PDB file of C-alpha atoms in Angstrom:
ATOM      1  CA  MET B 264       8.778 -12.658  21.482  1.00 92.00           C
ATOM      2  CA  ARG B 265       6.643 -12.055  18.843  1.00 95.00           C
ATOM      3  CA  PHE B 266       7.163 -14.491  16.076  1.00 96.00           C
ATOM      4  CA  PHE B 267       5.390 -14.720  12.545  1.00 96.00           C
ATOM      5  CA  ILE B 268       4.827 -18.458  11.261  1.00 97.00           C
ATOM      6  CA  GLU B 269       4.400 -18.688   7.772  1.00 97.00           C
ATOM      7  CA  LEU B 270       2.039 -21.438   6.095  1.00 98.00           C
ATOM      8  CA  SER B 271      -0.329 -23.087   2.839  1.00 98.00           C
ATOM      9  CA  TYR B 272      -3.557 -24.219   2.902  1.00 98.00           C
ATOM     10  CA  ASN B 273      -6.148 -26.475   1.547  1.00 97.00           C
ATOM     11  CA  GLY B 274      -9.483 -24.187   1.988  1.00 96.00           C
ATOM     12  CA  LYS B 275     -11.970 -26.931   0.974  1.00 95.00           C
ATOM     13  CA  HIS B 276     -13.005 -28.826   3.832  1.00 92.00           C
ATOM     14  CA  PHE B 277     -12.219 -24.957   6.216  1.00 96.00           C
ATOM     15  CA  PHE B 278     -14.805 -22.654   6.853  1.00 95.00           C
ATOM     16  CA  GLY B 279     -12.584 -19.595   6.200  1.00 95.00           C
ATOM     17  CA  TRP B 280      -9.298 -18.585   8.052  1.00 96.00           C
ATOM     18  CA  GLN B 281     -11.335 -16.674  11.014  1.00 94.00           C
ATOM     19  CA  ILE B 282     -12.866 -19.162  14.071  1.00 92.00           C
ATOM     20  CA  GLN B 283     -15.972 -19.432  13.527  1.00 92.00           C
ATOM     21  CA  LYS B 284     -18.249 -21.042  16.794  1.00 89.00           C
ATOM     22  CA  LYS B 285     -18.508 -25.085  16.406  1.00 88.00           C
ATOM     23  CA  VAL B 286     -17.168 -25.141  12.041  1.00 94.00           C
ATOM     24  CA  ASN B 287     -13.247 -26.072  11.124  1.00 94.00           C
ATOM     25  CA  THR B 288     -10.981 -23.150  10.719  1.00 96.00           C
ATOM     26  CA  VAL B 289      -7.322 -22.444   9.695  1.00 97.00           C
ATOM     27  CA  GLU B 290      -6.850 -20.364  12.400  1.00 97.00           C
ATOM     28  CA  GLU B 291      -8.795 -22.443  15.009  1.00 96.00           C
ATOM     29  CA  LYS B 292      -6.770 -25.730  13.846  1.00 97.00           C
ATOM     30  CA  LEU B 293      -3.005 -23.642  14.008  1.00 97.00           C
ATOM     31  CA  GLU B 294      -4.137 -22.509  17.622  1.00 97.00           C
ATOM     32  CA  TYR B 295      -5.092 -25.733  18.623  1.00 96.00           C
ATOM     33  CA  CYS B 296      -1.503 -27.119  17.648  1.00 97.00           C
ATOM     34  CA  LEU B 297       0.666 -24.460  19.059  1.00 97.00           C
ATOM     35  CA  SER B 298      -0.973 -24.939  21.637  1.00 97.00           C
ATOM     36  CA  LYS B 299      -0.106 -28.121  22.231  1.00 96.00           C
ATOM     37  CA  LEU B 300       3.303 -28.202  21.126  1.00 96.00           C
ATOM     38  CA  LEU B 301       3.829 -25.373  22.763  1.00 96.00           C
ATOM     39  CA  LYS B 302       1.874 -26.530  26.739  1.00 95.00           C
ATOM     40  CA  THR B 303       0.516 -23.017  26.702  1.00 96.00           C
ATOM     41  CA  SER B 304      -2.750 -20.838  25.160  1.00 96.00           C
ATOM     42  CA  ILE B 305      -1.169 -19.215  22.283  1.00 96.00           C
ATOM     43  CA  ASN B 306      -3.613 -17.477  20.114  1.00 96.00           C
ATOM     44  CA  ILE B 307      -2.576 -15.589  16.823  1.00 97.00           C
ATOM     45  CA  VAL B 308      -3.594 -13.564  14.572  1.00 96.00           C
ATOM     46  CA  GLY B 309      -3.443 -13.565  10.195  1.00 96.00           C
ATOM     47  CA  ALA B 310      -2.505 -11.312   7.616  1.00 96.00           C
ATOM     48  CA  SER B 311      -5.208 -11.802   5.612  1.00 94.00           C
ATOM     49  CA  ARG B 312      -9.438 -13.787   6.103  1.00 92.00           C
ATOM     50  CA  THR B 313      -9.548 -15.529   3.616  1.00 95.00           C
ATOM     51  CA  ASP B 314     -13.243 -16.803   2.732  1.00 94.00           C
ATOM     52  CA  LYS B 315     -14.822 -20.443   3.190  1.00 95.00           C
ATOM     53  CA  GLY B 316     -13.083 -22.630  -0.150  1.00 96.00           C
ATOM     54  CA  VAL B 317     -10.272 -20.018  -0.714  1.00 97.00           C
ATOM     55  CA  HIS B 318      -6.697 -21.238  -0.347  1.00 98.00           C
ATOM     56  CA  ALA B 319      -3.268 -19.860   0.359  1.00 98.00           C
ATOM     57  CA  LYS B 320      -0.122 -20.600  -1.180  1.00 98.00           C
ATOM     58  CA  GLN B 321       1.657 -18.003   1.235  1.00 98.00           C
ATOM     59  CA  MET B 322      -0.170 -17.099   4.593  1.00 98.00           C
ATOM     60  CA  PHE B 323       1.879 -15.233   7.725  1.00 97.00           C
ATOM     61  CA  ALA B 324       0.145 -15.012  11.262  1.00 97.00           C
ATOM     62  CA  HIS B 325       1.985 -14.083  14.449  1.00 97.00           C
ATOM     63  CA  PHE B 326       1.753 -14.937  17.913  1.00 97.00           C
ATOM     64  CA  ASP B 327       3.782 -14.665  21.038  1.00 96.00           C
ATOM     65  CA  TYR B 328       5.699 -16.486  23.027  1.00 95.00           C
ATOM     66  CA  GLU B 329       8.348 -15.926  25.542  1.00 92.00           C
ATOM     67  CA  LYS B 330      10.561 -18.932  25.026  1.00 91.00           C
ATOM     68  CA  LYS B 331      13.120 -19.920  22.342  1.00 91.00           C
ATOM     69  CA  ILE B 332      11.356 -22.246  19.778  1.00 93.00           C
ATOM     70  CA  LYS B 333      13.626 -25.185  18.567  1.00 90.00           C
ATOM     71  CA  ASN B 334      15.124 -26.082  14.904  1.00 88.00           C
ATOM     72  CA  ASP B 335      12.477 -29.429  14.792  1.00 93.00           C
ATOM     73  CA  PHE B 336       9.841 -27.488  16.215  1.00 96.00           C
ATOM     74  CA  VAL B 337       8.209 -27.153  12.398  1.00 97.00           C
ATOM     75  CA  ASN B 338       8.671 -30.548  11.660  1.00 96.00           C
ATOM     76  CA  ARG B 339       7.095 -31.449  15.146  1.00 96.00           C
ATOM     77  CA  LEU B 340       4.013 -28.503  13.908  1.00 97.00           C
ATOM     78  CA  ASN B 341       3.765 -30.152  10.696  1.00 97.00           C
ATOM     79  CA  VAL B 342       3.745 -33.784  11.537  1.00 97.00           C
ATOM     80  CA  PHE B 343       0.815 -32.582  13.862  1.00 96.00           C
ATOM     81  CA  LEU B 344      -1.025 -30.403  11.370  1.00 97.00           C
ATOM     82  CA  PRO B 345      -3.553 -31.789   9.266  1.00 96.00           C
ATOM     83  CA  ASN B 346      -2.530 -32.733   6.166  1.00 96.00           C
ATOM     84  CA  SER B 347      -4.278 -29.535   4.573  1.00 97.00           C
ATOM     85  CA  ILE B 348      -1.616 -27.556   6.347  1.00 98.00           C
ATOM     86  CA  LYS B 349       1.807 -27.384   5.378  1.00 98.00           C
ATOM     87  CA  VAL B 350       3.975 -24.658   8.241  1.00 98.00           C
ATOM     88  CA  PHE B 351       7.492 -22.913   6.409  1.00 97.00           C
ATOM     89  CA  ASN B 352       8.632 -21.498   8.560  1.00 96.00           C
ATOM     90  CA  ILE B 353       8.460 -19.547  12.454  1.00 96.00           C
ATOM     91  CA  PHE B 354      10.897 -16.450  12.823  1.00 94.00           C
ATOM     92  CA  PRO B 355      11.580 -13.886  15.257  1.00 93.00           C
ATOM     93  CA  VAL B 356      10.283 -10.397  14.504  1.00 94.00           C
ATOM     94  CA  LYS B 357      10.137  -7.110  16.505  1.00 90.00           C
ATOM     95  CA  LYS B 358       8.151  -6.853  19.169  1.00 89.00           C
ATOM     96  CA  ASN B 359       5.921  -3.953  17.668  1.00 89.00           C
ATOM     97  CA  PHE B 360       4.977  -5.625  14.181  1.00 93.00           C
ATOM     98  CA  HIS B 361       1.930  -7.164  13.284  1.00 95.00           C
ATOM     99  CA  ALA B 362       0.997  -9.438  10.737  1.00 95.00           C
ATOM    100  CA  ARG B 363      -2.083  -7.844   9.173  1.00 95.00           C
ATOM    101  CA  PHE B 364      -1.390  -4.216  10.057  1.00 95.00           C
ATOM    102  CA  ASN B 365       2.010  -4.165   8.368  1.00 94.00           C
ATOM    103  CA  ALA B 366       1.666  -6.183   5.252  1.00 95.00           C
ATOM    104  CA  ILE B 367       2.120  -3.434   2.321  1.00 95.00           C
ATOM    105  CA  LYS B 368       0.949  -6.163   0.430  1.00 97.00           C
ATOM    106  CA  ARG B 369      -1.272  -9.035  -0.642  1.00 97.00           C
ATOM    107  CA  THR B 370      -1.534 -11.375  -4.250  1.00 98.00           C
ATOM    108  CA  TYR B 371      -4.383 -13.540  -4.783  1.00 98.00           C
ATOM    109  CA  LYS B 372      -5.159 -15.274  -8.189  1.00 98.00           C
ATOM    110  CA  TYR B 373      -7.775 -16.825  -9.004  1.00 98.00           C
ATOM    111  CA  TYR B 374      -8.246 -19.802 -11.832  1.00 97.00           C
ATOM    112  CA  LEU B 375     -10.820 -20.933 -14.410  1.00 96.00           C
ATOM    113  CA  THR B 376     -10.480 -24.480 -16.222  1.00 95.00           C
ATOM    114  CA  ARG B 377     -11.744 -24.175 -19.764  1.00 92.00           C
ATOM    115  CA  GLU B 378     -11.977 -27.954 -20.447  1.00 92.00           C
ATOM    116  CA  LYS B 379     -13.864 -29.725 -17.896  1.00 92.00           C
ATOM    117  CA  ASN B 380     -11.763 -31.397 -15.607  1.00 90.00           C
ATOM    118  CA  PRO B 381     -12.251 -33.885 -12.095  1.00 91.00           C
ATOM    119  CA  PHE B 382      -9.353 -33.728 -10.693  1.00 90.00           C
ATOM    120  CA  ASN B 383      -8.958 -30.130 -10.510  1.00 89.00           C
ATOM    121  CA  GLN B 384     -12.478 -29.011  -9.411  1.00 91.00           C
ATOM    122  CA  ASP B 385     -11.026 -28.620  -6.069  1.00 93.00           C
ATOM    123  CA  PHE B 386      -8.726 -25.149  -7.442  1.00 96.00           C
ATOM    124  CA  SER B 387     -10.110 -23.993 -10.126  1.00 96.00           C
ATOM    125  CA  TRP B 388     -13.787 -23.506 -11.395  1.00 96.00           C
ATOM    126  CA  TYR B 389     -14.691 -24.451 -15.138  1.00 95.00           C
ATOM    127  CA  CYS B 390     -15.924 -21.879 -17.030  1.00 93.00           C
ATOM    128  CA  PHE B 391     -17.980 -22.924 -20.552  1.00 92.00           C
ATOM    129  CA  TYR B 392     -19.156 -19.303 -21.203  1.00 92.00           C
ATOM    130  CA  PRO B 393     -17.711 -17.969 -23.853  1.00 94.00           C
ATOM    131  CA  LEU B 394     -15.588 -15.037 -22.845  1.00 96.00           C
ATOM    132  CA  ASN B 395     -13.649 -11.530 -24.229  1.00 96.00           C
ATOM    133  CA  ILE B 396     -10.659 -12.008 -22.690  1.00 96.00           C
ATOM    134  CA  GLN B 397      -9.500  -8.448 -24.418  1.00 96.00           C
ATOM    135  CA  LYS B 398     -12.649  -6.867 -22.812  1.00 97.00           C
ATOM    136  CA  MET B 399     -12.308  -8.216 -19.755  1.00 97.00           C
ATOM    137  CA  ASN B 400      -8.617  -6.597 -19.069  1.00 97.00           C
ATOM    138  CA  GLU B 401      -9.722  -3.539 -21.036  1.00 97.00           C
ATOM    139  CA  ALA B 402     -12.276  -3.492 -17.271  1.00 97.00           C
ATOM    140  CA  SER B 403      -9.659  -4.782 -14.882  1.00 97.00           C
ATOM    141  CA  LYS B 404      -7.816  -1.567 -16.329  1.00 96.00           C
ATOM    142  CA  LYS B 405     -10.376   0.175 -14.404  1.00 96.00           C
ATOM    143  CA  ILE B 406     -10.445  -1.189 -11.568  1.00 96.00           C
ATOM    144  CA  MET B 407      -6.675   0.573 -11.020  1.00 95.00           C
ATOM    145  CA  GLU B 408      -8.676   3.701 -10.958  1.00 95.00           C
ATOM    146  CA  TYR B 409     -10.664   3.562  -7.974  1.00 95.00           C
ATOM    147  CA  GLN B 410     -10.160   2.900  -4.319  1.00 95.00           C
ATOM    148  CA  ASP B 411     -13.806   3.130  -3.457  1.00 94.00           C
ATOM    149  CA  PHE B 412     -14.371  -0.841  -3.267  1.00 94.00           C
ATOM    150  CA  SER B 413     -18.075  -0.628  -1.382  1.00 92.00           C
ATOM    151  CA  SER B 414     -19.382  -2.085  -4.331  1.00 92.00           C
ATOM    152  CA  PHE B 415     -17.861  -5.538  -4.413  1.00 93.00           C
ATOM    153  CA  CYS B 416     -17.731  -5.949  -0.883  1.00 88.00           C
ATOM    154  CA  LYS B 417     -20.355  -8.122   1.472  1.00 76.00           C
ATOM    155  CA  LYS B 418     -21.923  -6.260   4.201  1.00 69.00           C
ATOM    156  CA  LYS B 419     -21.024  -7.082   8.019  1.00 61.00           C
ATOM    157  CA  ARG B 420     -24.632  -6.972  10.256  1.00 52.00           C
ATOM    158  CA  THR B 421     -24.696  -6.564  13.474  1.00 49.00           C
ATOM    159  CA  ASN B 422     -26.643  -8.987  15.812  1.00 50.00           C
ATOM    160  CA  LYS B 423     -30.101  -6.706  14.535  1.00 52.00           C
ATOM    161  CA  ASN B 424     -29.942  -7.311  11.108  1.00 49.00           C
ATOM    162  CA  GLN B 425     -28.309  -3.640  10.797  1.00 52.00           C
ATOM    163  CA  SER B 426     -25.002  -2.921   8.219  1.00 55.00           C
ATOM    164  CA  VAL B 427     -21.657  -2.266   9.759  1.00 55.00           C
ATOM    165  CA  LYS B 428     -19.357   1.325   8.362  1.00 57.00           C
ATOM    166  CA  GLU B 429     -16.381  -0.163   7.054  1.00 75.00           C
ATOM    167  CA  ASN B 430     -13.421   1.289   5.641  1.00 86.00           C
ATOM    168  CA  ASN B 431     -13.484  -0.250   1.966  1.00 91.00           C
ATOM    169  CA  ILE B 432     -10.854   1.960   0.656  1.00 93.00           C
ATOM    170  CA  CYS B 433      -8.501  -0.036  -1.287  1.00 95.00           C
ATOM    171  CA  GLN B 434      -5.196   0.479  -3.525  1.00 96.00           C
ATOM    172  CA  ILE B 435      -4.964  -1.869  -6.478  1.00 97.00           C
ATOM    173  CA  TYR B 436      -1.979  -1.711  -7.603  1.00 97.00           C
ATOM    174  CA  HIS B 437      -2.179  -4.469 -10.852  1.00 97.00           C
ATOM    175  CA  ALA B 438      -5.235  -6.233 -11.913  1.00 97.00           C
ATOM    176  CA  HIS B 439      -4.628  -8.664 -15.130  1.00 98.00           C
ATOM    177  CA  TRP B 440      -6.269 -12.202 -17.121  1.00 98.00           C
ATOM    178  CA  TYR B 441      -3.722 -13.942 -18.897  1.00 95.00           C
ATOM    179  CA  GLU B 442      -4.915 -17.453 -20.408  1.00 94.00           C
ATOM    180  CA  TYR B 443      -2.644 -20.604 -21.165  1.00 91.00           C
ATOM    181  CA  ASN B 444      -3.784 -24.655 -22.018  1.00 89.00           C
ATOM    182  CA  ASN B 445      -6.735 -24.118 -21.566  1.00 90.00           C
ATOM    183  CA  VAL B 446      -6.811 -22.318 -18.437  1.00 94.00           C
ATOM    184  CA  LEU B 447      -7.527 -18.566 -17.683  1.00 96.00           C
ATOM    185  CA  CYS B 448      -5.833 -16.493 -14.835  1.00 97.00           C
ATOM    186  CA  PHE B 449      -6.926 -13.965 -12.504  1.00 98.00           C
ATOM    187  CA  THR B 450      -4.828 -12.252 -10.635  1.00 98.00           C
ATOM    188  CA  ILE B 451      -4.691  -8.890  -8.917  1.00 98.00           C
ATOM    189  CA  GLU B 452      -2.605  -6.807  -6.264  1.00 98.00           C
ATOM    190  CA  ALA B 453      -3.115  -4.592  -3.980  1.00 97.00           C
ATOM    191  CA  ASN B 454      -2.579  -3.565  -0.024  1.00 96.00           C
ATOM    192  CA  ARG B 455      -4.921  -4.241   1.215  1.00 95.00           C
ATOM    193  CA  PHE B 456      -8.874  -6.683   0.613  1.00 95.00           C
ATOM    194  CA  LEU B 457     -12.219  -6.295   1.739  1.00 92.00           C
ATOM    195  CA  ARG B 458     -14.325  -9.326   2.389  1.00 89.00           C
ATOM    196  CA  SER B 459     -15.401 -11.305  -0.671  1.00 90.00           C
ATOM    197  CA  MET B 460     -14.385  -8.757  -2.898  1.00 94.00           C
ATOM    198  CA  VAL B 461     -12.026 -10.183  -4.818  1.00 96.00           C
ATOM    199  CA  ARG B 462     -14.528 -12.688  -5.983  1.00 96.00           C
ATOM    200  CA  SER B 463     -17.199 -10.267  -6.884  1.00 96.00           C
ATOM    201  CA  ILE B 464     -14.576  -8.582  -9.090  1.00 97.00           C
ATOM    202  CA  ILE B 465     -13.983 -11.505 -11.121  1.00 97.00           C
ATOM    203  CA  GLY B 466     -17.304 -12.253 -11.156  1.00 96.00           C
ATOM    204  CA  THR B 467     -18.556  -9.092 -12.682  1.00 96.00           C
ATOM    205  CA  LEU B 468     -15.558  -9.230 -14.952  1.00 97.00           C
ATOM    206  CA  ILE B 469     -16.931 -11.544 -15.966  1.00 97.00           C
ATOM    207  CA  ASP B 470     -19.899 -10.072 -16.910  1.00 96.00           C
ATOM    208  CA  VAL B 471     -18.584  -8.230 -18.847  1.00 97.00           C
ATOM    209  CA  GLY B 472     -16.538 -11.107 -20.906  1.00 96.00           C
ATOM    210  CA  ARG B 473     -19.714 -12.233 -21.777  1.00 96.00           C
ATOM    211  CA  ASN B 474     -21.112  -9.078 -22.482  1.00 95.00           C
ATOM    212  CA  LYS B 475     -23.778  -9.306 -20.345  1.00 95.00           C
ATOM    213  CA  ILE B 476     -22.547  -5.425 -19.590  1.00 95.00           C
ATOM    214  CA  SER B 477     -20.544  -3.220 -21.082  1.00 96.00           C
ATOM    215  CA  ILE B 478     -17.594  -1.833 -19.837  1.00 96.00           C
ATOM    216  CA  ASN B 479     -19.245   1.707 -19.396  1.00 96.00           C
ATOM    217  CA  GLU B 480     -21.863  -0.617 -16.618  1.00 96.00           C
ATOM    218  CA  PHE B 481     -18.892  -2.156 -14.482  1.00 96.00           C
ATOM    219  CA  ILE B 482     -17.990   1.347 -14.359  1.00 96.00           C
ATOM    220  CA  LYS B 483     -20.488   2.499 -13.326  1.00 95.00           C
ATOM    221  CA  ILE B 484     -21.280  -1.390 -10.337  1.00 95.00           C
ATOM    222  CA  ILE B 485     -17.536   0.864  -8.578  1.00 95.00           C
ATOM    223  CA  GLU B 486     -18.577   4.010  -8.840  1.00 95.00           C
ATOM    224  CA  SER B 487     -22.392   3.271  -7.705  1.00 93.00           C
ATOM    225  CA  GLN B 488     -20.674   2.146  -3.839  1.00 91.00           C
ATOM    226  CA  ASN B 489     -23.200  -0.250  -4.058  1.00 89.00           C
ATOM    227  CA  SER B 490     -23.324  -4.287  -3.413  1.00 86.00           C
ATOM    228  CA  ASN B 491     -26.775  -5.012  -4.492  1.00 85.00           C
ATOM    229  CA  PHE B 492     -24.825  -3.857  -8.461  1.00 86.00           C
ATOM    230  CA  CYS B 493     -22.983  -6.518  -8.668  1.00 85.00           C
ATOM    231  CA  LYS B 494     -24.703  -9.653  -9.170  1.00 83.00           C
ATOM    232  CA  PHE B 495     -22.327 -13.158  -9.799  1.00 91.00           C
ATOM    233  CA  ILE B 496     -19.578 -13.904  -7.012  1.00 93.00           C
ATOM    234  CA  VAL B 497     -17.702 -16.328  -8.683  1.00 96.00           C
ATOM    235  CA  PRO B 498     -17.151 -19.912  -6.945  1.00 95.00           C
ATOM    236  CA  ALA B 499     -14.468 -20.485  -4.113  1.00 95.00           C
ATOM    237  CA  CYS B 500     -12.355 -23.560  -5.440  1.00 96.00           C
ATOM    238  CA  GLY B 501     -10.583 -21.256  -7.591  1.00 97.00           C
ATOM    239  CA  LEU B 502      -9.448 -18.704  -5.771  1.00 98.00           C
ATOM    240  CA  PHE B 503      -5.651 -18.408  -4.010  1.00 98.00           C
ATOM    241  CA  LEU B 504      -3.866 -16.108  -1.430  1.00 98.00           C
ATOM    242  CA  THR B 505      -0.105 -16.137  -3.299  1.00 98.00           C
ATOM    243  CA  GLN B 506       1.800 -13.715  -1.675  1.00 97.00           C
ATOM    244  CA  ILE B 507       1.841 -11.344   1.257  1.00 97.00           C
ATOM    245  CA  LEU B 508       4.659  -8.371   1.527  1.00 96.00           C
ATOM    246  CA  TYR B 509       6.363  -6.652   4.022  1.00 95.00           C
ATOM    247  CA  PRO B 510       8.940  -4.044   4.677  1.00 92.00           C
ATOM    248  CA  GLU B 511      12.392  -5.311   5.015  1.00 85.00           C
ATOM    249  CA  ASP B 512      12.443  -4.216   8.938  1.00 83.00           C
ATOM    250  CA  ILE B 513      10.389  -6.549  10.128  1.00 78.00           C
ATOM    251  CA  PHE B 514      12.902  -9.279  10.759  1.00 73.00           C
ATOM    252  CA  LEU B 515      15.193  -9.457  13.623  1.00 71.00           C
TER     253      LEU B 515
END
């Protein structure tokens, strides 16, 4: 049977979602705890691959297991997991459904604080620059006119340090800044995102808000399809994966 698992995590102490050698990742912790409790080797596939330090308020993953999962299993799993990870639900889905490839929309939010606060530093970025929010929103609207986001993608490389050709096409549904109580929040929704794409877009929008580049220059950066023109990537601490949507027929 195929199961979906819904969870959230504080990404501060993780080197991202995906398993890597000799570092702490969310996927590694979850696989280890599932395998121990279910007494068999469990491999999970996540809906997204968040970067080092990025948080998730809602993440999904799938795994295959041939027995029925008991009602109290989620509680037992949460006791075993570190405090930085919480599982909300585990439920069966159709065998051919995939946590990553069947997701139809993902939403990220990024939080900037205008006031320095040591208690917010793990979940937002303190930005002391004066920013023109109106210009940043004008530039944000331009994002939705494009589909190739190579300019905002960290390139993958082979062992010989050669660039790997990738599919950098994304459909952006929404991108907007709003401000409340000295906090600036950027929301972006799309069918998929590329590696470091959201933080690269935000960094470039901040350059627009600081009047370091014009909206026309922002458009030229997108159209260049060259990540060398993206000069500023915001810190990971303020970024949250907040929602992943699936077709309704995924559920049994």
